[in-house]
Short mmCIF file of C-alpha atoms in Angstrom, two decimals:
data_model
loop_
_atom_site.label_atom_id
_atom_site.label_comp_id
_atom_site.label_asym_id
_atom_site.label_seq_id
_atom_site.Cartn_x
_atom_site.Cartn_y
_atom_site.Cartn_z
CA THR P 1 0.01 -0.12 -0.27
CA PHE P 2 0.85 3.70 -0.30
CA GLY P 3 0.49 5.68 2.86
CA THR P 4 1.23 8.81 4.24
CA PRO P 5 2.78 9.51 7.56
CA THR P 6 0.44 11.09 9.92
CA MET P 7 -0.12 14.87 8.93
CA SER P 8 -1.13 17.24 11.27
CA PRO P 9 -2.12 20.99 10.15
CA HIS P 10 -2.62 23.30 13.27
CA CYS P 11 -6.09 24.12 14.36
CA ALA P 12 -6.59 25.89 17.91
CA ASP P 13 -8.09 23.58 20.66
CA ASP P 14 -11.14 25.56 20.92
CA VAL P 15 -12.18 25.28 17.27
CA LYS P 16 -10.78 21.91 16.17
CA TYR P 17 -13.87 19.48 17.01
CA GLY P 18 -16.31 22.35 15.32
CA VAL P 19 -14.02 22.11 11.99
CA VAL P 20 -14.12 18.38 12.20
CA GLU P 21 -17.92 18.35 12.34
CA ARG P 22 -17.96 20.72 9.42
CA VAL P 23 -15.64 18.44 7.46
CA VAL P 24 -17.80 15.11 8.39
CA ALA P 25 -20.83 17.38 7.35
CA ASP P 26 -19.38 18.03 3.96
CA PHE P 27 -18.27 14.64 3.35
CA GLN P 28 -21.96 13.51 3.85
CA ALA P 29 -23.25 15.74 1.81
CA MET P 30 -20.68 14.48 -0.83
CA LYS P 31 -21.49 11.11 -0.44
CA ARG P 32 -25.52 11.75 -0.20
CA ASP P 33 -25.29 13.84 -3.76
CA ARG P 34 -23.23 11.07 -5.23
CA MET P 35 -20.68 13.52 -5.87
CA VAL P 36 -17.04 12.35 -7.27
CA PHE P 37 -14.22 12.98 -4.68
CA ALA P 38 -10.77 12.28 -5.57
CA GLY P 39 -11.76 11.38 -9.10
CA GLN P 40 -14.12 8.58 -7.99
CA LYS P 41 -17.45 8.07 -5.82
CA ILE P 42 -17.47 7.82 -2.38
CA ALA P 43 -18.05 4.05 -1.46
CA ASP P 44 -18.22 4.55 2.37
CA LEU P 45 -17.87 7.05 5.36
CA ILE P 46 -16.91 6.02 8.71
CA THR P 47 -17.70 8.68 11.14
CA VAL P 48 -16.59 7.44 14.50
CA ASN P 49 -14.41 9.91 16.20
CA GLY P 50 -13.86 12.21 12.86
CA VAL P 51 -14.37 11.08 9.40
CA ARG P 52 -12.74 8.59 6.65
CA VAL P 53 -13.82 8.75 3.32
CA VAL P 54 -13.04 5.68 1.24
CA ALA P 55 -13.29 6.04 -2.61
CA GLU P 56 -14.27 3.26 -4.74
CA ASP P 57 -10.77 1.56 -5.45
CA GLY P 58 -10.20 1.41 -1.68
CA THR P 59 -8.31 4.81 -1.46
CA TRP P 60 -9.02 6.30 1.56
CA GLY P 61 -8.73 9.51 3.67
CA LEU P 62 -9.16 10.13 7.70
CA VAL P 63 -9.61 13.31 9.49
CA ARG P 64 -9.99 13.69 13.15
CA ALA P 65 -9.18 16.06 15.93
CA SER P 66 -5.79 15.32 18.14
CA SER P 67 -6.82 14.42 21.58
CA ASN P 68 -3.55 15.99 22.99
CA LYS P 69 -2.70 18.83 20.66
CA PRO P 70 -3.79 21.86 18.85
CA GLU P 71 -4.19 20.10 15.35
CA LEU P 72 -6.11 17.97 13.02
CA VAL P 73 -4.50 14.29 12.28
CA VAL P 74 -4.72 13.35 8.36
CA VAL P 75 -3.47 10.17 7.19
CA VAL P 76 -4.05 8.98 3.56
CA GLU P 77 -3.82 5.56 2.29
CA SER P 78 -4.18 3.72 -1.05
CA PRO P 79 -3.79 0.08 -2.16
CA VAL P 80 -3.46 1.44 -5.76
CA SER P 81 -0.65 3.88 -6.57
CA SER P 82 1.54 6.70 -4.91
CA GLN P 83 -0.56 8.76 -7.73
CA ARG P 84 -4.03 7.83 -6.07
CA ARG P 85 -2.40 8.54 -2.55
CA ARG P 86 -1.88 12.05 -3.61
CA GLU P 87 -4.95 12.39 -5.47
CA MET P 88 -7.02 11.77 -1.99
CA PHE P 89 -4.41 13.71 -0.11
CA GLU P 90 -5.07 17.25 -2.34
CA ALA P 91 -8.82 16.28 -2.23
CA VAL P 92 -8.92 15.89 1.84
CA ASP P 93 -6.77 19.17 1.73
CA ALA P 94 -9.14 21.12 -0.08
CA VAL P 95 -12.04 19.97 2.00
CA LEU P 96 -9.77 21.32 5.17
CA ARG P 97 -8.95 24.62 3.04
CA ARG P 98 -12.57 25.30 3.44
CA SER P 99 -11.92 26.03 7.24
CA PRO P 100 -10.03 29.45 7.53
CA GLU P 101 -9.12 27.94 10.95
CA VAL P 102 -6.77 25.10 9.59
CA GLY P 103 -3.14 26.25 9.60
CA ALA P 104 -0.10 24.67 8.25
CA TYR P 105 0.80 20.95 8.10
CA ASN P 106 3.80 19.88 10.66
CA GLN P 107 5.41 17.97 7.78
CA THR P 108 5.14 17.02 4.16
CA PHE P 109 5.30 13.54 2.32
#
């Protein structure tokens, strides 16, 4: 598989859970409306402690609030290719960038 390290954009403790709630709602709307996300339809959403969005080819992205830092946790993995991993990361990041409270990542891949 092709995975990312844990990517953690800054997000203040007092707003990070609200940001995650908005991200979950965005993904739920995309799935409901059968929108294409990262080049494919959303096959599954798991909304326990954040959201894991799974594309038809099994590529997935996870967003949740960090439990002990003023950050979000973002992880992406693809069983297909590094290109699909990149596409999913960029699509997840685009959703996060709708929230101005989300800052820079602590690392890149």
